[in-house]
Short mmCIF file of C-alpha atoms in Angstrom, two decimals:
data_model
loop_
_atom_site.label_atom_id
_atom_site.label_comp_id
_atom_site.label_asym_id
_atom_site.label_seq_id
_atom_site.Cartn_x
_atom_site.Cartn_y
_atom_site.Cartn_z
CA MET Q 1 0.00 0.00 0.00
CA GLU Q 2 1.42 3.34 -1.06
CA ARG Q 3 1.86 5.72 1.84
CA TYR Q 4 -0.01 9.00 1.52
CA SER Q 5 2.13 12.05 2.26
CA ALA Q 6 2.98 15.53 1.00
CA PHE Q 7 5.81 13.94 -0.99
CA SER Q 8 3.54 11.40 -2.68
CA LEU Q 9 1.05 14.16 -3.50
CA LEU Q 10 3.80 16.22 -5.13
CA LYS Q 11 5.16 13.20 -7.01
CA HIS Q 12 1.77 12.31 -8.45
CA ALA Q 13 1.03 15.94 -9.26
CA LEU Q 14 4.06 15.94 -11.55
CA GLY Q 15 2.55 12.92 -13.30
CA GLY Q 16 -0.87 14.46 -13.69
CA HIS Q 17 -2.32 12.27 -10.90
CA ARG Q 18 -2.67 9.37 -13.37
CA HIS Q 19 -0.78 6.69 -11.43
CA TRP Q 20 -2.32 6.53 -7.96
CA GLN Q 21 -2.83 3.01 -6.64
CA GLN Q 22 -6.39 1.78 -6.21
CA ALA Q 23 -7.36 2.51 -2.60
CA TRP Q 24 -8.74 -0.99 -1.98
CA ARG Q 25 -8.97 -4.20 -3.94
CA SER Q 26 -12.16 -5.44 -5.63
CA PRO Q 27 -11.67 -9.22 -5.44
CA GLU Q 28 -13.96 -12.05 -6.45
CA LEU Q 29 -16.01 -13.66 -3.68
CA LYS Q 30 -14.29 -16.78 -2.37
CA PRO Q 31 -16.30 -19.89 -1.39
CA GLN Q 32 -15.09 -19.88 2.24
CA TYR Q 33 -13.86 -17.40 4.85
CA ASP Q 34 -12.87 -17.58 8.50
CA VAL Q 35 -15.17 -14.63 9.24
CA VAL Q 36 -17.84 -12.90 7.18
CA ILE Q 37 -19.07 -9.42 8.09
CA ILE Q 38 -22.44 -8.29 6.75
CA GLY Q 39 -22.43 -4.53 6.19
CA GLY Q 40 -19.83 -2.42 4.43
CA GLY Q 41 -20.31 0.74 6.46
CA GLY Q 42 -18.06 2.17 9.13
CA HIS Q 43 -18.73 -0.49 11.77
CA GLY Q 44 -18.37 -3.43 9.38
CA LEU Q 45 -15.14 -2.12 7.85
CA ALA Q 46 -13.68 -1.22 11.25
CA THR Q 47 -14.49 -4.70 12.55
CA ALA Q 48 -12.72 -6.32 9.60
CA TYR Q 49 -9.70 -4.04 10.05
CA TYR Q 50 -9.29 -4.84 13.75
CA LEU Q 51 -9.82 -8.55 13.12
CA ALA Q 52 -6.87 -8.48 10.73
CA LYS Q 53 -4.63 -6.04 12.58
CA VAL Q 54 -5.20 -6.97 16.21
CA HIS Q 55 -6.25 -10.61 16.04
CA GLY Q 56 -4.39 -11.80 12.93
CA ILE Q 57 -7.58 -12.99 11.20
CA SER Q 58 -7.25 -11.73 7.63
CA ASN Q 59 -9.33 -14.33 5.76
CA VAL Q 60 -12.33 -12.05 6.17
CA ALA Q 61 -15.02 -10.89 3.76
CA VAL Q 62 -17.07 -7.73 4.15
CA LEU Q 63 -20.33 -8.06 2.20
CA GLU Q 64 -22.13 -4.87 1.19
CA LYS Q 65 -25.40 -4.98 -0.75
CA GLY Q 66 -24.77 -1.54 -2.24
CA TRP Q 67 -21.66 0.55 -2.29
CA LEU Q 68 -19.14 0.98 0.49
CA GLY Q 69 -20.32 3.50 3.10
CA GLY Q 70 -23.58 4.10 1.25
CA GLY Q 71 -25.83 3.48 4.25
CA ASN Q 72 -25.91 5.37 7.52
CA THR Q 73 -22.15 5.97 7.42
CA GLY Q 74 -22.64 8.39 4.54
CA ARG Q 75 -25.95 9.81 5.79
CA ASN Q 76 -25.12 11.26 9.20
CA THR Q 77 -23.92 14.59 10.54
CA ALA Q 78 -20.46 13.22 11.43
CA VAL Q 79 -20.41 14.29 15.08
CA SER Q 80 -18.04 12.63 17.57
CA ARG Q 81 -18.38 13.12 21.34
CA SER Q 82 -18.24 11.20 24.60
CA ASN Q 83 -20.46 13.31 26.88
CA TYR Q 84 -22.82 10.52 27.92
CA PHE Q 85 -24.30 10.18 31.39
CA TYR Q 86 -23.88 6.60 32.60
CA PRO Q 87 -20.36 5.23 33.26
CA GLU Q 88 -20.83 2.30 30.87
CA SER Q 89 -21.63 4.66 28.01
CA THR Q 90 -19.02 7.27 28.88
CA ARG Q 91 -16.23 4.69 29.04
CA PHE Q 92 -17.17 3.30 25.65
CA TYR Q 93 -17.62 6.59 23.79
CA GLU Q 94 -14.54 8.16 25.40
CA HIS Q 95 -12.51 5.20 24.13
CA SER Q 96 -14.00 5.77 20.68
CA LEU Q 97 -13.25 9.51 20.75
CA LYS Q 98 -9.64 8.81 21.71
CA ARG Q 99 -9.43 6.40 18.79
CA TYR Q 100 -10.73 9.14 16.49
CA GLU Q 101 -8.04 11.50 17.76
CA THR Q 102 -5.28 9.22 16.42
CA LEU Q 103 -7.19 7.48 13.62
CA GLY Q 104 -5.85 9.61 10.77
CA ARG Q 105 -2.25 8.72 11.65
CA GLU Q 106 -3.07 5.06 12.25
CA LEU Q 107 -4.85 4.60 8.92
CA ASN Q 108 -2.62 7.03 6.98
CA PHE Q 109 -5.79 8.73 5.79
CA ASN Q 110 -6.94 12.25 6.58
CA ILE Q 111 -10.33 11.91 8.27
CA MET Q 112 -10.50 15.70 8.66
CA LEU Q 113 -11.20 15.57 12.39
CA SER Q 114 -12.00 19.04 13.70
CA GLN Q 115 -12.40 19.18 17.49
CA ILE Q 116 -14.35 22.41 17.51
CA GLY Q 117 -16.30 21.54 20.66
CA ILE Q 118 -19.92 20.57 21.23
CA ILE Q 119 -22.24 22.90 23.11
CA ASN Q 120 -25.51 21.68 24.63
CA LEU Q 121 -28.05 24.46 25.14
CA ALA Q 122 -30.33 24.59 28.17
CA CYS Q 123 -33.62 26.27 27.25
CA SER Q 124 -35.08 26.29 30.77
CA ARG Q 125 -33.79 26.58 34.33
CA HIS Q 126 -34.83 23.00 34.96
CA GLU Q 127 -32.82 21.80 31.95
CA LEU Q 128 -29.80 23.81 33.09
CA GLU Q 129 -29.92 22.09 36.48
CA ILE Q 130 -30.05 18.70 34.74
CA PHE Q 131 -27.08 19.77 32.64
CA ARG Q 132 -25.11 20.63 35.78
CA ARG Q 133 -25.66 17.09 37.05
CA TRP Q 134 -24.81 15.68 33.63
CA ALA Q 135 -21.60 17.70 33.30
CA THR Q 136 -20.54 16.76 36.85
CA ALA Q 137 -21.14 13.07 36.16
CA ILE Q 138 -18.92 13.32 33.08
CA GLN Q 139 -16.17 15.13 35.00
CA VAL Q 140 -16.23 12.50 37.76
CA GLN Q 141 -15.52 9.92 35.07
CA GLY Q 142 -12.45 11.83 33.94
CA VAL Q 143 -13.93 13.22 30.72
CA ASP Q 144 -13.75 16.90 29.83
CA SER Q 145 -16.93 18.89 30.39
CA GLU Q 146 -17.57 22.49 31.37
CA VAL Q 147 -20.76 24.32 32.36
CA LEU Q 148 -21.31 27.56 30.43
CA SER Q 149 -23.23 30.67 31.43
CA ARG Q 150 -25.71 32.40 29.17
CA GLU Q 151 -23.17 35.14 28.51
CA GLN Q 152 -20.43 32.70 27.58
CA ILE Q 153 -22.69 30.97 25.06
CA ALA Q 154 -23.73 34.31 23.56
CA ALA Q 155 -20.08 35.15 22.98
CA MET Q 156 -19.26 31.72 21.50
CA VAL Q 157 -22.34 31.44 19.26
CA PRO Q 158 -23.26 34.93 18.05
CA LEU Q 159 -25.83 33.53 15.61
CA LEU Q 160 -28.10 32.45 18.48
CA ASN Q 161 -31.28 34.34 19.31
CA MET Q 162 -30.46 35.49 22.84
CA SER Q 163 -33.32 37.97 23.26
CA ALA Q 164 -35.37 37.88 26.46
CA GLY Q 165 -38.54 37.18 24.48
CA ALA Q 166 -37.13 34.29 22.46
CA ARG Q 167 -39.38 31.28 22.02
CA TYR Q 168 -36.52 29.07 23.21
CA PRO Q 169 -34.64 31.22 25.76
CA VAL Q 170 -31.06 30.13 26.39
CA HIS Q 171 -30.30 29.89 30.13
CA GLY Q 172 -26.84 28.35 29.78
CA GLY Q 173 -25.42 24.97 28.84
CA PHE Q 174 -22.28 22.91 28.85
CA ILE Q 175 -19.49 22.08 26.41
CA GLN Q 176 -17.20 19.18 25.61
CA ARG Q 177 -14.29 20.93 23.93
CA ARG Q 178 -12.76 17.72 22.52
CA GLY Q 179 -15.93 16.86 20.65
CA GLY Q 180 -16.27 17.78 17.01
CA ILE Q 181 -16.84 16.62 13.47
CA SER Q 182 -14.93 14.64 10.86
CA ARG Q 183 -15.43 13.46 7.29
CA HIS Q 184 -17.64 10.36 7.31
CA ASP Q 185 -16.61 9.19 3.83
CA ALA Q 186 -12.95 9.45 4.80
CA VAL Q 187 -13.49 7.26 7.86
CA ALA Q 188 -15.10 4.54 5.74
CA TRP Q 189 -12.50 4.82 2.99
CA GLY Q 190 -9.62 4.85 5.46
CA TYR Q 191 -10.78 1.66 7.16
CA ALA Q 192 -11.50 0.03 3.78
CA ARG Q 193 -8.03 0.87 2.45
CA ALA Q 194 -6.26 -0.36 5.59
CA ALA Q 195 -8.35 -3.54 5.86
CA SER Q 196 -7.85 -4.38 2.19
CA ASN Q 197 -4.12 -3.94 2.58
CA LEU Q 198 -4.20 -6.51 5.41
CA GLY Q 199 -5.90 -9.07 3.15
CA VAL Q 200 -9.61 -8.45 3.84
CA ASP Q 201 -11.91 -8.93 0.85
CA ILE Q 202 -14.43 -6.11 0.40
CA ILE Q 203 -17.29 -7.27 -1.81
CA GLN Q 204 -19.70 -4.56 -2.98
CA ASN Q 205 -23.09 -5.14 -4.62
CA CYS Q 206 -23.38 -8.44 -2.77
CA GLU Q 207 -26.68 -8.79 -0.94
CA VAL Q 208 -27.09 -11.43 1.76
CA THR Q 209 -30.29 -13.37 1.06
CA GLY Q 210 -30.02 -16.12 3.66
CA ILE Q 211 -28.06 -17.39 6.64
CA GLU Q 212 -27.44 -21.12 6.92
CA VAL Q 213 -27.86 -22.40 10.46
CA SER Q 214 -27.48 -26.04 11.49
CA ASP Q 215 -27.47 -27.57 14.99
CA GLY Q 216 -27.73 -24.09 16.48
CA ARG Q 217 -24.64 -22.65 14.81
CA VAL Q 218 -23.78 -20.64 11.69
CA ARG Q 219 -22.60 -22.63 8.68
CA GLY Q 220 -22.61 -20.02 5.94
CA VAL Q 221 -24.45 -17.26 4.11
CA LYS Q 222 -26.34 -17.14 0.84
CA THR Q 223 -25.70 -14.07 -1.27
CA SER Q 224 -26.64 -12.66 -4.65
CA LEU Q 225 -23.17 -13.75 -5.82
CA GLY Q 226 -23.32 -17.28 -4.41
CA THR Q 227 -23.04 -19.21 -1.16
CA VAL Q 228 -20.15 -18.63 1.24
CA ARG Q 229 -19.09 -21.05 3.97
CA THR Q 230 -18.09 -19.64 7.34
CA ASP Q 231 -18.28 -20.53 11.02
CA LYS Q 232 -18.30 -16.93 12.24
CA LEU Q 233 -20.66 -14.25 11.04
CA GLY Q 234 -20.77 -10.64 12.17
CA MET Q 235 -23.64 -8.25 11.45
CA ALA Q 236 -23.41 -4.45 11.30
CA VAL Q 237 -26.30 -3.26 9.12
CA ALA Q 238 -27.90 -0.50 11.22
CA GLY Q 239 -31.62 -0.09 10.48
CA HIS Q 240 -31.89 -3.42 8.65
CA SER Q 241 -30.69 -5.37 11.70
CA THR Q 242 -34.05 -7.01 12.43
CA VAL Q 243 -34.40 -8.17 8.82
CA VAL Q 244 -30.93 -9.71 8.61
CA ALA Q 245 -31.01 -11.23 12.11
CA ALA Q 246 -34.34 -12.88 11.27
CA LEU Q 247 -32.53 -14.81 8.52
CA ALA Q 248 -30.70 -16.61 11.33
CA GLY Q 249 -33.85 -17.01 13.42
CA VAL Q 250 -32.86 -14.28 15.90
CA LYS Q 251 -35.48 -11.75 16.98
CA LEU Q 252 -34.11 -8.37 18.05
CA PRO Q 253 -35.77 -5.67 20.21
CA ILE Q 254 -35.04 -3.02 17.60
CA VAL Q 255 -37.28 -0.38 16.04
CA SER Q 256 -36.17 1.22 12.76
CA GLN Q 257 -36.97 4.88 12.22
CA THR Q 258 -35.82 7.60 9.85
CA LEU Q 259 -33.49 10.29 11.14
CA GLN Q 260 -33.21 13.32 8.89
CA ALA Q 261 -30.43 15.76 8.15
CA MET Q 262 -30.18 18.68 5.75
CA VAL Q 263 -27.75 21.35 4.60
CA SER Q 264 -28.06 24.97 3.57
CA GLU Q 265 -26.32 26.75 0.77
CA PRO Q 266 -22.62 27.36 1.55
CA VAL Q 267 -21.60 30.58 3.29
CA LYS Q 268 -18.41 31.99 4.78
CA PRO Q 269 -17.33 30.55 8.17
CA CYS Q 270 -19.80 31.76 10.80
CA LEU Q 271 -20.20 28.86 13.25
CA ASP Q 272 -17.22 27.64 15.28
CA HIS Q 273 -18.91 24.83 17.25
CA VAL Q 274 -21.44 22.05 17.03
CA VAL Q 275 -24.49 23.39 18.87
CA MET Q 276 -27.18 21.03 20.17
CA SER Q 277 -30.50 21.69 21.85
CA PRO Q 278 -31.95 18.45 23.25
CA MET Q 279 -35.21 20.08 24.33
CA VAL Q 280 -35.80 21.69 20.96
CA HIS Q 281 -34.38 18.68 19.06
CA CYS Q 282 -32.21 20.72 16.76
CA TYR Q 283 -28.46 20.66 16.28
CA ILE Q 284 -26.29 22.49 13.76
CA SER Q 285 -22.68 22.76 12.64
CA GLN Q 286 -20.86 24.15 9.63
CA SER Q 287 -19.15 21.82 7.19
CA ASP Q 288 -15.74 22.37 5.63
CA ARG Q 289 -17.57 23.41 2.45
CA GLY Q 290 -19.43 26.17 4.27
CA GLU Q 291 -22.84 24.49 4.44
CA ILE Q 292 -24.87 24.77 7.63
CA VAL Q 293 -25.62 21.16 8.61
CA ILE Q 294 -28.94 20.77 10.43
CA GLY Q 295 -30.26 17.70 12.24
CA GLY Q 296 -33.17 16.97 14.53
CA GLY Q 297 -35.34 14.28 16.04
CA ALA Q 298 -36.22 10.96 14.43
CA ASP Q 299 -39.53 10.44 12.67
CA THR Q 300 -42.18 9.29 15.11
CA HIS Q 301 -43.15 6.15 13.19
CA PRO Q 302 -41.20 3.02 12.14
CA SER Q 303 -39.84 3.29 8.63
CA TYR Q 304 -37.17 2.04 6.24
CA GLY Q 305 -37.36 5.25 4.22
CA GLN Q 306 -34.26 7.32 3.52
CA ARG Q 307 -35.94 10.70 3.15
CA GLY Q 308 -38.21 11.15 6.14
CA SER Q 309 -41.54 12.87 6.59
CA LEU Q 310 -42.35 16.47 5.70
CA GLN Q 311 -43.75 16.95 9.21
CA SER Q 312 -40.36 16.22 10.80
CA THR Q 313 -38.56 18.38 8.27
CA GLU Q 314 -40.82 21.34 9.09
CA ALA Q 315 -40.43 20.79 12.85
CA VAL Q 316 -36.63 20.78 12.63
CA LEU Q 317 -36.51 23.86 10.41
CA ASN Q 318 -38.99 25.74 12.62
CA ALA Q 319 -36.75 25.12 15.61
CA ALA Q 320 -33.60 26.03 13.67
CA VAL Q 321 -35.06 29.34 12.49
CA GLU Q 322 -36.26 30.21 16.01
CA LEU Q 323 -32.82 29.58 17.46
CA TYR Q 324 -30.87 31.08 14.56
CA PRO Q 325 -33.00 33.75 12.82
CA MET Q 326 -30.41 34.35 10.10
CA LEU Q 327 -31.12 30.87 8.71
CA SER Q 328 -34.53 32.06 7.51
CA ARG Q 329 -32.81 33.96 4.71
CA MET Q 330 -30.82 30.99 3.47
CA LYS Q 331 -31.72 28.35 0.89
CA LEU Q 332 -32.01 24.69 1.83
CA MET Q 333 -29.90 22.74 -0.65
CA ARG Q 334 -30.31 19.07 0.29
CA GLN Q 335 -32.28 16.88 2.66
CA TRP Q 336 -31.91 13.16 3.33
CA GLY Q 337 -32.53 10.48 5.94
CA GLY Q 338 -30.84 7.46 7.45
CA ILE Q 339 -32.46 4.39 8.97
CA VAL Q 340 -31.56 4.28 12.66
CA ASP Q 341 -31.86 1.16 14.80
CA ILE Q 342 -33.19 2.04 18.22
CA ALA Q 343 -33.13 -0.31 21.22
CA PRO Q 344 -35.59 0.07 24.13
CA ASP Q 345 -32.98 1.85 26.26
CA ALA Q 346 -31.39 3.84 23.39
CA SER Q 347 -28.09 2.03 23.99
CA PRO Q 348 -26.24 -0.27 21.59
CA ILE Q 349 -26.18 -4.05 21.45
CA VAL Q 350 -22.73 -5.57 20.76
CA SER Q 351 -23.07 -9.20 21.58
CA LYS Q 352 -23.09 -12.89 20.92
CA THR Q 353 -26.49 -14.33 20.05
CA PRO Q 354 -28.30 -17.59 20.80
CA VAL Q 355 -26.96 -18.86 17.45
CA THR Q 356 -23.35 -19.96 17.91
CA GLY Q 357 -21.00 -18.03 15.66
CA PHE Q 358 -23.45 -15.19 15.00
CA TYR Q 359 -22.41 -11.83 16.44
CA ILE Q 360 -24.25 -8.53 16.21
CA SER Q 361 -23.54 -4.82 16.42
CA THR Q 362 -26.81 -2.94 16.43
CA GLY Q 363 -29.00 -0.53 18.40
CA TRP Q 364 -26.68 2.41 17.76
CA GLY Q 365 -29.63 4.63 17.05
CA THR Q 366 -28.41 8.17 16.52
CA GLY Q 367 -24.92 7.50 17.91
CA GLY Q 368 -23.48 5.04 15.42
CA TYR Q 369 -20.97 7.29 13.70
CA LYS Q 370 -19.21 8.44 16.86
CA ALA Q 371 -18.89 4.78 17.89
CA ILE Q 372 -17.27 3.42 14.72
CA PRO Q 373 -13.69 2.90 16.03
CA ALA Q 374 -14.69 1.40 19.39
CA GLY Q 375 -17.63 -0.47 17.88
CA GLY Q 376 -15.39 -2.16 15.34
CA GLU Q 377 -12.69 -2.91 17.89
CA THR Q 378 -15.07 -4.47 20.41
CA LEU Q 379 -17.04 -6.51 17.87
CA ALA Q 380 -13.76 -7.82 16.43
CA HIS Q 381 -12.69 -8.88 19.93
CA THR Q 382 -16.04 -10.55 20.56
CA ILE Q 383 -15.80 -12.49 17.29
CA ALA Q 384 -12.15 -13.47 17.72
CA HIS Q 385 -12.52 -14.66 21.33
CA ASP Q 386 -16.17 -15.68 21.33
CA ALA Q 387 -16.46 -13.51 24.42
CA PRO Q 388 -17.40 -9.85 24.89
CA HIS Q 389 -14.83 -7.12 25.10
CA PRO Q 390 -14.88 -5.55 28.60
CA LEU Q 391 -16.17 -2.27 27.18
CA VAL Q 392 -19.30 -3.91 25.77
CA GLU Q 393 -20.11 -6.46 28.47
CA PRO Q 394 -22.92 -4.17 29.74
CA PHE Q 395 -24.33 -3.93 26.19
CA SER Q 396 -25.06 -7.63 25.67
CA LEU Q 397 -28.31 -8.82 24.15
CA ASP Q 398 -29.38 -10.61 27.32
CA ARG Q 399 -29.50 -7.37 29.35
CA PHE Q 400 -33.15 -6.98 28.38
CA ALA Q 401 -33.98 -10.35 29.94
CA ARG Q 402 -31.92 -9.47 33.04
CA GLY Q 403 -33.43 -6.02 33.41
CA ARG Q 404 -30.00 -4.32 33.25
CA LEU Q 405 -30.97 -1.52 30.86
CA ILE Q 406 -28.73 1.52 30.28
CA ASP Q 407 -31.18 4.29 29.50
CA GLU Q 408 -29.28 6.88 27.47
CA GLY Q 409 -32.30 8.42 25.76
CA ALA Q 410 -31.49 11.89 27.12
CA ALA Q 411 -27.75 11.80 26.40
CA ALA Q 412 -28.47 10.77 22.82
CA GLY Q 413 -29.36 14.41 22.30
CA VAL Q 414 -32.07 13.52 19.77
CA ALA Q 415 -35.72 12.70 20.33
CA HIS Q 416 -36.55 9.10 19.55
#
């Protein structure tokens, strides 16, 4: 694998950029693999990479029914943070954020991480008091968090409507300064390039149509390109988790809903942070291209759609315009949706299943992107050792039977 650097960029520039190596291989599907991963998004590719790099298992296939990173990985707002409330969640997401901080160097791929800080707005005195507890809980766990006054927020986010008669009055908030945004395509491409270099086969346009189970264990998968034999099967397919798991006879407590995002026309830099308002269900940031990226709450009904309802679009934009009046004069350029997989406690499920050799990574809901490095690392460990990684022991599938739920609905920052 050619190493990317300023020197290689200059060298190829002199040659008209005609001789770059292909970033990842496009091999033919083999009849048998040690491990098969269903889902060629961030989590699936990261799992394959860590299987090869950390555990020495390189005879791995990643099967993607469409194109690499074409699902939720390419349909999110690319936010990374670790300001969750419960210790189990904070430990996991802090580990993931630390991975993001060194991921570009590790993969030799610029993921364009920008740690501009994430501000949570409190729109009532009650919410501000909750935020104080939340920020303190994060600090106790050794993660950066700082309560902000109304005046501090006004200085940091001049676009905000800070008038006394505002519909959503800002009383204060808190910030995680290490949080930020990165380039979601680059994360997927970086993992794909590194995994392919380690011998992983990435097979695009290969839909899984069946899972062969015999005597309670996985024997292989049926695909649109043929049958593949394997004893270990990992699943990371986001909103389609219930459909794919059902092929193995596993029923999951997952609801699939559409989560929308949209962008404005590009403008000069005017927003230096990611700003979230959990009560209003609106969060915005500015992309490297100058677009104002806007997200909000999930649609209120189950769906596999990738556009979302007009009602939700209007609700998000109403909130955005109330908080940031200048947005009312801007054009909306694009709108899209991703299919999020939501567990009853809004926390992920990274776990073995009742079917031997079948492992799942699901339930990420609105937090899947920020979890890609740690999610891939922990699922790879679970597959390689047939035992959960310590970070995801609390997120096993059987927690619902044991009543050990980790309710992170509030810290998700988005209405479900």
